[in-house]
PDB file of C-alpha atoms in Angstrom:
ATOM      1  CA  MET A   1       0.167 -20.697 -16.696  1.00  0.00           C
ATOM      2  CA  LYS A   2      -2.212 -18.271 -16.112  1.00  0.00           C
ATOM      3  CA  SER A   3      -0.878 -14.903 -14.394  1.00  0.00           C
ATOM      4  CA  THR A   4      -2.276 -12.877 -11.714  1.00  0.00           C
ATOM      5  CA  ILE A   5      -3.108 -10.089 -13.735  1.00  0.00           C
ATOM      6  CA  SER A   6      -5.070 -12.276 -16.159  1.00  0.00           C
ATOM      7  CA  ASP A   7      -8.108 -12.820 -13.267  1.00  0.00           C
ATOM      8  CA  ARG A   8     -11.706 -11.988 -14.358  1.00  0.00           C
ATOM      9  CA  HIS A   9     -11.964  -9.238 -11.939  1.00  0.00           C
ATOM     10  CA  PHE A  10      -9.214  -7.240 -13.577  1.00  0.00           C
ATOM     11  CA  HIS A  11     -10.936  -7.166 -16.983  1.00  0.00           C
ATOM     12  CA  ASP A  12     -14.936  -7.637 -16.426  1.00  0.00           C
ATOM     13  CA  GLU A  13     -16.545  -4.808 -14.749  1.00  0.00           C
ATOM     14  CA  LYS A  14     -19.296  -7.050 -12.997  1.00  0.00           C
ATOM     15  CA  ALA A  15     -16.642  -9.481 -11.564  1.00  0.00           C
ATOM     16  CA  ALA A  16     -14.994  -6.427 -10.482  1.00  0.00           C
ATOM     17  CA  TYR A  17     -17.610  -5.080  -8.016  1.00  0.00           C
ATOM     18  CA  ALA A  18     -18.239  -8.412  -6.851  1.00  0.00           C
ATOM     19  CA  PHE A  19     -14.479  -9.098  -5.953  1.00  0.00           C
ATOM     20  CA  VAL A  20     -14.518  -5.741  -3.770  1.00  0.00           C
ATOM     21  CA  GLU A  21     -18.033  -6.163  -2.571  1.00  0.00           C
ATOM     22  CA  ALA A  22     -16.396  -9.575  -1.138  1.00  0.00           C
ATOM     23  CA  ARG A  23     -13.847  -7.700   0.743  1.00  0.00           C
ATOM     24  CA  VAL A  24     -15.936  -4.491   1.965  1.00  0.00           C
ATOM     25  CA  TRP A  25     -18.929  -6.321   2.633  1.00  0.00           C
ATOM     26  CA  PRO A  26     -18.026  -9.980   4.021  1.00  0.00           C
ATOM     27  CA  ASN A  27     -21.605 -10.404   5.397  1.00  0.00           C
ATOM     28  CA  GLY A  28     -23.875  -8.921   2.986  1.00  0.00           C
ATOM     29  CA  PRO A  29     -24.725  -5.396   1.649  1.00  0.00           C
ATOM     30  CA  VAL A  30     -24.565  -2.650   4.373  1.00  0.00           C
ATOM     31  CA  CYS A  31     -26.032   0.617   3.731  1.00  0.00           C
ATOM     32  CA  PRO A  32     -23.755   3.770   3.550  1.00  0.00           C
ATOM     33  CA  HIS A  33     -26.178   6.263   4.334  1.00  0.00           C
ATOM     34  CA  CYS A  34     -28.088   4.643   7.344  1.00  0.00           C
ATOM     35  CA  GLY A  35     -25.836   1.597   8.317  1.00  0.00           C
ATOM     36  CA  GLY A  36     -28.936  -0.838   7.601  1.00  0.00           C
ATOM     37  CA  VAL A  37     -28.370  -4.378   6.435  1.00  0.00           C
ATOM     38  CA  ASP A  38     -31.841  -5.317   6.071  1.00  0.00           C
ATOM     39  CA  ARG A  39     -34.281  -4.752   3.224  1.00  0.00           C
ATOM     40  CA  ILE A  40     -31.602  -3.662   0.751  1.00  0.00           C
ATOM     41  CA  SER A  41     -31.738  -5.079  -2.599  1.00  0.00           C
ATOM     42  CA  LYS A  42     -30.026  -5.106  -6.116  1.00  0.00           C
ATOM     43  CA  MET A  43     -31.017  -2.663  -8.627  1.00  0.00           C
ATOM     44  CA  CYS A  44     -31.505  -5.048 -11.906  1.00  0.00           C
ATOM     45  CA  GLY A  45     -33.214  -2.530 -14.560  1.00  0.00           C
ATOM     46  CA  LYS A  46     -31.668  -2.088 -17.896  1.00  0.00           C
ATOM     47  CA  SER A  47     -30.421   1.223 -17.518  1.00  0.00           C
ATOM     48  CA  THR A  48     -29.360   0.436 -13.759  1.00  0.00           C
ATOM     49  CA  ARG A  49     -25.313   1.325 -13.433  1.00  0.00           C
ATOM     50  CA  ILE A  50     -23.638  -1.922 -12.293  1.00  0.00           C
ATOM     51  CA  GLY A  51     -23.242  -2.882  -8.548  1.00  0.00           C
ATOM     52  CA  ALA A  52     -26.150  -0.310  -7.456  1.00  0.00           C
ATOM     53  CA  TYR A  53     -28.141  -1.461  -4.776  1.00  0.00           C
ATOM     54  CA  LYS A  54     -31.103   0.647  -2.690  1.00  0.00           C
ATOM     55  CA  CYS A  55     -32.086   0.530   1.097  1.00  0.00           C
ATOM     56  CA  TYR A  56     -36.032   0.548   1.811  1.00  0.00           C
ATOM     57  CA  GLN A  57     -34.733   1.404   5.322  1.00  0.00           C
ATOM     58  CA  CYS A  58     -33.922   4.935   4.204  1.00  0.00           C
ATOM     59  CA  ARG A  59     -35.146   4.746   0.683  1.00  0.00           C
ATOM     60  CA  LYS A  60     -31.314   6.027  -0.849  1.00  0.00           C
ATOM     61  CA  PRO A  61     -29.659   3.918  -3.568  1.00  0.00           C
ATOM     62  CA  PHE A  62     -25.569   3.302  -3.182  1.00  0.00           C
ATOM     63  CA  THR A  63     -22.529   1.527  -4.487  1.00  0.00           C
ATOM     64  CA  VAL A  64     -19.629  -0.404  -2.629  1.00  0.00           C
ATOM     65  CA  LYS A  65     -17.723   2.771  -3.896  1.00  0.00           C
ATOM     66  CA  VAL A  66     -19.620   4.945  -1.149  1.00  0.00           C
ATOM     67  CA  GLY A  67     -17.138   5.570   1.689  1.00  0.00           C
ATOM     68  CA  THR A  68     -13.861   3.988   0.181  1.00  0.00           C
ATOM     69  CA  VAL A  69     -11.294   5.222  -2.368  1.00  0.00           C
ATOM     70  CA  PHE A  70     -13.645   4.533  -5.082  1.00  0.00           C
ATOM     71  CA  GLU A  71     -16.190   7.256  -4.319  1.00  0.00           C
ATOM     72  CA  ALA A  72     -17.248  10.538  -6.395  1.00  0.00           C
ATOM     73  CA  SER A  73     -15.023   8.973  -9.604  1.00  0.00           C
ATOM     74  CA  HIS A  74     -16.008   7.614 -12.814  1.00  0.00           C
ATOM     75  CA  VAL A  75     -13.216   5.731 -13.139  1.00  0.00           C
ATOM     76  CA  PRO A  76     -14.108   1.800 -13.880  1.00  0.00           C
ATOM     77  CA  MET A  77     -13.782  -0.408 -11.305  1.00  0.00           C
ATOM     78  CA  ARG A  78     -11.519  -2.694 -13.235  1.00  0.00           C
ATOM     79  CA  HIS A  79      -8.854   0.046 -13.524  1.00  0.00           C
ATOM     80  CA  TRP A  80      -8.863   0.947  -9.683  1.00  0.00           C
ATOM     81  CA  LEU A  81      -8.078  -2.780  -9.244  1.00  0.00           C
ATOM     82  CA  GLN A  82      -5.521  -2.755 -11.872  1.00  0.00           C
ATOM     83  CA  ALA A  83      -3.865   0.371 -10.647  1.00  0.00           C
ATOM     84  CA  MET A  84      -3.909  -1.234  -7.136  1.00  0.00           C
ATOM     85  CA  TYR A  85      -1.912  -4.534  -8.141  1.00  0.00           C
ATOM     86  CA  LEU A  86       0.168  -2.367 -10.355  1.00  0.00           C
ATOM     87  CA  MET A  87       1.406   0.034  -7.181  1.00  0.00           C
ATOM     88  CA  SER A  88       1.467  -2.415  -5.028  1.00  0.00           C
ATOM     89  CA  SER A  89       3.445  -5.141  -6.536  1.00  0.00           C
ATOM     90  CA  SER A  90       6.188  -2.594  -8.237  1.00  0.00           C
ATOM     91  CA  LYS A  91       9.049  -2.904  -6.376  1.00  0.00           C
ATOM     92  CA  LYS A  92      10.221   0.241  -7.149  1.00  0.00           C
ATOM     93  CA  GLY A  93       6.888   2.191  -7.554  1.00  0.00           C
ATOM     94  CA  ILE A  94       5.146   3.340 -10.653  1.00  0.00           C
ATOM     95  CA  SER A  95       4.534   6.851 -12.166  1.00  0.00           C
ATOM     96  CA  SER A  96       1.276   8.336 -13.212  1.00  0.00           C
ATOM     97  CA  ASN A  97       2.544   8.723 -16.894  1.00  0.00           C
ATOM     98  CA  GLN A  98       3.398   4.463 -16.637  1.00  0.00           C
ATOM     99  CA  LEU A  99       0.010   4.058 -15.095  1.00  0.00           C
ATOM    100  CA  HIS A 100      -1.913   6.161 -17.990  1.00  0.00           C
ATOM    101  CA  ARG A 101      -0.110   4.195 -21.010  1.00  0.00           C
ATOM    102  CA  THR A 102      -0.663   0.743 -18.930  1.00  0.00           C
ATOM    103  CA  LEU A 103      -4.203   1.230 -18.500  1.00  0.00           C
ATOM    104  CA  GLY A 104      -4.850   3.029 -21.496  1.00  0.00           C
ATOM    105  CA  CYS A 105      -6.605   6.382 -19.600  1.00  0.00           C
ATOM    106  CA  THR A 106      -5.486   9.797 -19.862  1.00  0.00           C
ATOM    107  CA  LEU A 107      -2.834  11.024 -17.498  1.00  0.00           C
ATOM    108  CA  LYS A 108      -5.299  13.187 -15.431  1.00  0.00           C
ATOM    109  CA  THR A 109      -7.069  10.021 -14.630  1.00  0.00           C
ATOM    110  CA  ALA A 110      -3.714   8.220 -13.968  1.00  0.00           C
ATOM    111  CA  TRP A 111      -2.655  10.888 -11.477  1.00  0.00           C
ATOM    112  CA  PHE A 112      -6.104  11.019  -9.813  1.00  0.00           C
ATOM    113  CA  ILE A 113      -6.416   7.090  -8.986  1.00  0.00           C
ATOM    114  CA  SER A 114      -2.379   7.115  -8.178  1.00  0.00           C
ATOM    115  CA  HIS A 115      -2.720  10.072  -5.657  1.00  0.00           C
ATOM    116  CA  ARG A 116      -5.900   8.527  -4.287  1.00  0.00           C
ATOM    117  CA  ILE A 117      -4.398   4.950  -3.877  1.00  0.00           C
ATOM    118  CA  ARG A 118      -1.244   6.543  -2.072  1.00  0.00           C
ATOM    119  CA  GLU A 119      -3.257   8.565   0.577  1.00  0.00           C
ATOM    120  CA  ALA A 120      -5.106   5.680   1.319  1.00  0.00           C
ATOM    121  CA  MET A 121      -2.136   3.641   2.119  1.00  0.00           C
ATOM    122  CA  ARG A 122      -0.664   6.364   4.367  1.00  0.00           C
ATOM    123  CA  VAL A 123      -0.067   4.996   7.631  1.00  0.00           C
ATOM    124  CA  THR A 124      -1.455   7.892  10.128  1.00  0.00           C
ATOM    125  CA  GLY A 125      -1.262   7.915  13.908  1.00  0.00           C
ATOM    126  CA  VAL A 126       1.256   4.622  14.333  1.00  0.00           C
ATOM    127  CA  GLY A 127       3.030   4.027  17.612  1.00  0.00           C
ATOM    128  CA  PRO A 128       6.356   2.697  18.414  1.00  0.00           C
ATOM    129  CA  MET A 129       8.018  -0.001  16.688  1.00  0.00           C
ATOM    130  CA  GLY A 130       9.182  -3.211  17.939  1.00  0.00           C
ATOM    131  CA  GLY A 131       8.325  -4.726  21.515  1.00  0.00           C
ATOM    132  CA  GLU A 132       9.747  -6.762  24.291  1.00  0.00           C
ATOM    133  CA  GLY A 133      12.280  -9.354  22.892  1.00  0.00           C
ATOM    134  CA  GLU A 134      11.792  -7.892  18.783  1.00  0.00           C
ATOM    135  CA  ILE A 135      14.344  -6.899  16.501  1.00  0.00           C
ATOM    136  CA  ILE A 136      14.431  -3.840  14.246  1.00  0.00           C
ATOM    137  CA  GLU A 137      16.501  -3.390  11.759  1.00  0.00           C
ATOM    138  CA  ALA A 138      18.003   0.021   9.917  1.00  0.00           C
ATOM    139  CA  ASP A 139      19.314   0.556   6.521  1.00  0.00           C
ATOM    140  CA  GLU A 140      19.640   3.240   4.169  1.00  0.00           C
ATOM    141  CA  THR A 141      19.379   3.564   0.217  1.00  0.00           C
ATOM    142  CA  PHE A 142      19.822   5.817  -2.611  1.00  0.00           C
ATOM    143  CA  ILE A 143      17.436   6.640  -5.418  1.00  0.00           C
ATOM    144  CA  GLY A 144      16.059   8.702  -7.906  1.00  0.00           C
ATOM    145  CA  ARG A 145      18.068  11.837  -8.268  1.00  0.00           C
ATOM    146  CA  LEU A 146      18.128  15.194  -6.047  1.00  0.00           C
ATOM    147  CA  GLU A 147      16.667  18.086  -7.801  1.00  0.00           C
ATOM    148  CA  GLY A 148      19.057  20.014  -9.732  1.00  0.00           C
ATOM    149  CA  GLN A 149      22.047  17.498  -9.699  1.00  0.00           C
ATOM    150  CA  PRO A 150      23.167  16.570 -12.598  1.00  0.00           C
ATOM    151  CA  LYS A 151      23.686  13.095 -13.503  1.00  0.00           C
ATOM    152  CA  ALA A 152      26.735  11.309 -12.253  1.00  0.00           C
ATOM    153  CA  LYS A 153      28.603   8.378 -13.564  1.00  0.00           C
ATOM    154  CA  ALA A 154      29.267   6.820 -10.055  1.00  0.00           C
ATOM    155  CA  GLY A 155      28.605   7.355  -6.613  1.00  0.00           C
ATOM    156  CA  TRP A 156      25.530   8.240  -4.563  1.00  0.00           C
ATOM    157  CA  GLY A 157      25.885  12.110  -3.906  1.00  0.00           C
ATOM    158  CA  HIS A 158      23.198  13.220  -6.498  1.00  0.00           C
ATOM    159  CA  LYS A 159      20.730  10.889  -5.448  1.00  0.00           C
ATOM    160  CA  ASN A 160      18.067  10.696  -2.660  1.00  0.00           C
ATOM    161  CA  THR A 161      18.935   9.020   0.557  1.00  0.00           C
ATOM    162  CA  VAL A 162      16.348   7.011   2.212  1.00  0.00           C
ATOM    163  CA  LEU A 163      16.469   5.283   5.744  1.00  0.00           C
ATOM    164  CA  THR A 164      14.245   1.862   6.461  1.00  0.00           C
ATOM    165  CA  LEU A 165      13.660   0.837   9.616  1.00  0.00           C
ATOM    166  CA  VAL A 166      12.301  -2.748   9.568  1.00  0.00           C
ATOM    167  CA  ARG A 167      10.906  -5.059  12.447  1.00  0.00           C
ATOM    168  CA  ARG A 168      12.161  -8.724  11.836  1.00  0.00           C
ATOM    169  CA  GLY A 169       9.268 -10.719  10.170  1.00  0.00           C
ATOM    170  CA  GLY A 170       6.750  -7.150  10.367  1.00  0.00           C
ATOM    171  CA  GLU A 171       6.391  -3.909   9.067  1.00  0.00           C
ATOM    172  CA  ALA A 172       8.975  -1.556   7.592  1.00  0.00           C
ATOM    173  CA  ARG A 173       9.074   2.169   7.745  1.00  0.00           C
ATOM    174  CA  SER A 174      11.109   4.583   5.407  1.00  0.00           C
ATOM    175  CA  PHE A 175      11.971   7.972   5.352  1.00  0.00           C
ATOM    176  CA  HIS A 176      13.861  10.602   3.246  1.00  0.00           C
ATOM    177  CA  VAL A 177      17.197  12.165   5.222  1.00  0.00           C
ATOM    178  CA  ASP A 178      19.647  14.516   4.557  1.00  0.00           C
ATOM    179  CA  SER A 179      22.461  12.048   4.767  1.00  0.00           C
ATOM    180  CA  THR A 180      23.513   8.721   6.543  1.00  0.00           C
ATOM    181  CA  THR A 181      25.091  10.889   9.335  1.00  0.00           C
ATOM    182  CA  ILE A 182      24.213   9.810  13.161  1.00  0.00           C
ATOM    183  CA  ALA A 183      22.653  13.366  13.329  1.00  0.00           C
ATOM    184  CA  SER A 184      20.502  12.457  10.833  1.00  0.00           C
ATOM    185  CA  ILE A 185      19.428   9.055  11.538  1.00  0.00           C
ATOM    186  CA  VAL A 186      19.498   9.041  15.397  1.00  0.00           C
ATOM    187  CA  PRO A 187      16.567  11.168  16.284  1.00  0.00           C
ATOM    188  CA  ILE A 188      14.254   9.067  13.538  1.00  0.00           C
ATOM    189  CA  GLN A 189      15.152   5.729  15.314  1.00  0.00           C
ATOM    190  CA  ALA A 190      14.296   7.476  18.628  1.00  0.00           C
ATOM    191  CA  ARG A 191      11.346   8.880  17.537  1.00  0.00           C
ATOM    192  CA  HIS A 192       9.832   5.027  16.291  1.00  0.00           C
ATOM    193  CA  GLU A 193      11.304   2.355  17.784  1.00  0.00           C
ATOM    194  CA  GLY A 194      10.115   1.144  21.240  1.00  0.00           C
ATOM    195  CA  HIS A 195      11.999  -1.792  23.278  1.00  0.00           C
ATOM    196  CA  LEU A 196      14.697  -2.384  21.165  1.00  0.00           C
ATOM    197  CA  SER A 197      16.140  -6.008  22.031  1.00  0.00           C
ATOM    198  CA  ALA A 198      18.703  -5.167  19.008  1.00  0.00           C
ATOM    199  CA  LEU A 199      19.552  -2.866  16.171  1.00  0.00           C
ATOM    200  CA  GLN A 200      21.182  -3.686  13.215  1.00  0.00           C
TER     201      GLN A 200
END
């Protein structure tokens, strides 16, 4: 049985560009400089970089990287896609060190990739969770180790406390909290919950 990570766009640069283009430009290439959609041609010279196009309205070349998280980087597109897959499918996250070992790139490159991807995933300007008839659930977990705390054999006093609010069947939001006391949790719930029909 073939695994997802063996798909062609994870290993072939042309296929990687085609994969991204199909998602960024579902109706064909769009010039990021002038917004034009007509008179755009793929550049096919021997020394031309993969995925290069030229807009004959503004006379500027471009690739699908312009205006995306990939812009102004020399990282191969297939490595970007591999990193995105690994970061989004790893339940406990993945460090830059692990990414560097898995992709076979330098630690500096892995750090650059992971920070750009995390920034692109960051949700900003969101409204309250929930609505009429919806259920928001809350739970906490303990991960990692607090800075300066020795590793303990049992218990969670040495770990980071994370609170997560989950809209049943939908989105989830996680927050680092100082403790699991009502004083720490209630203000977060008040900021992020909309019309609640239940809180469990």
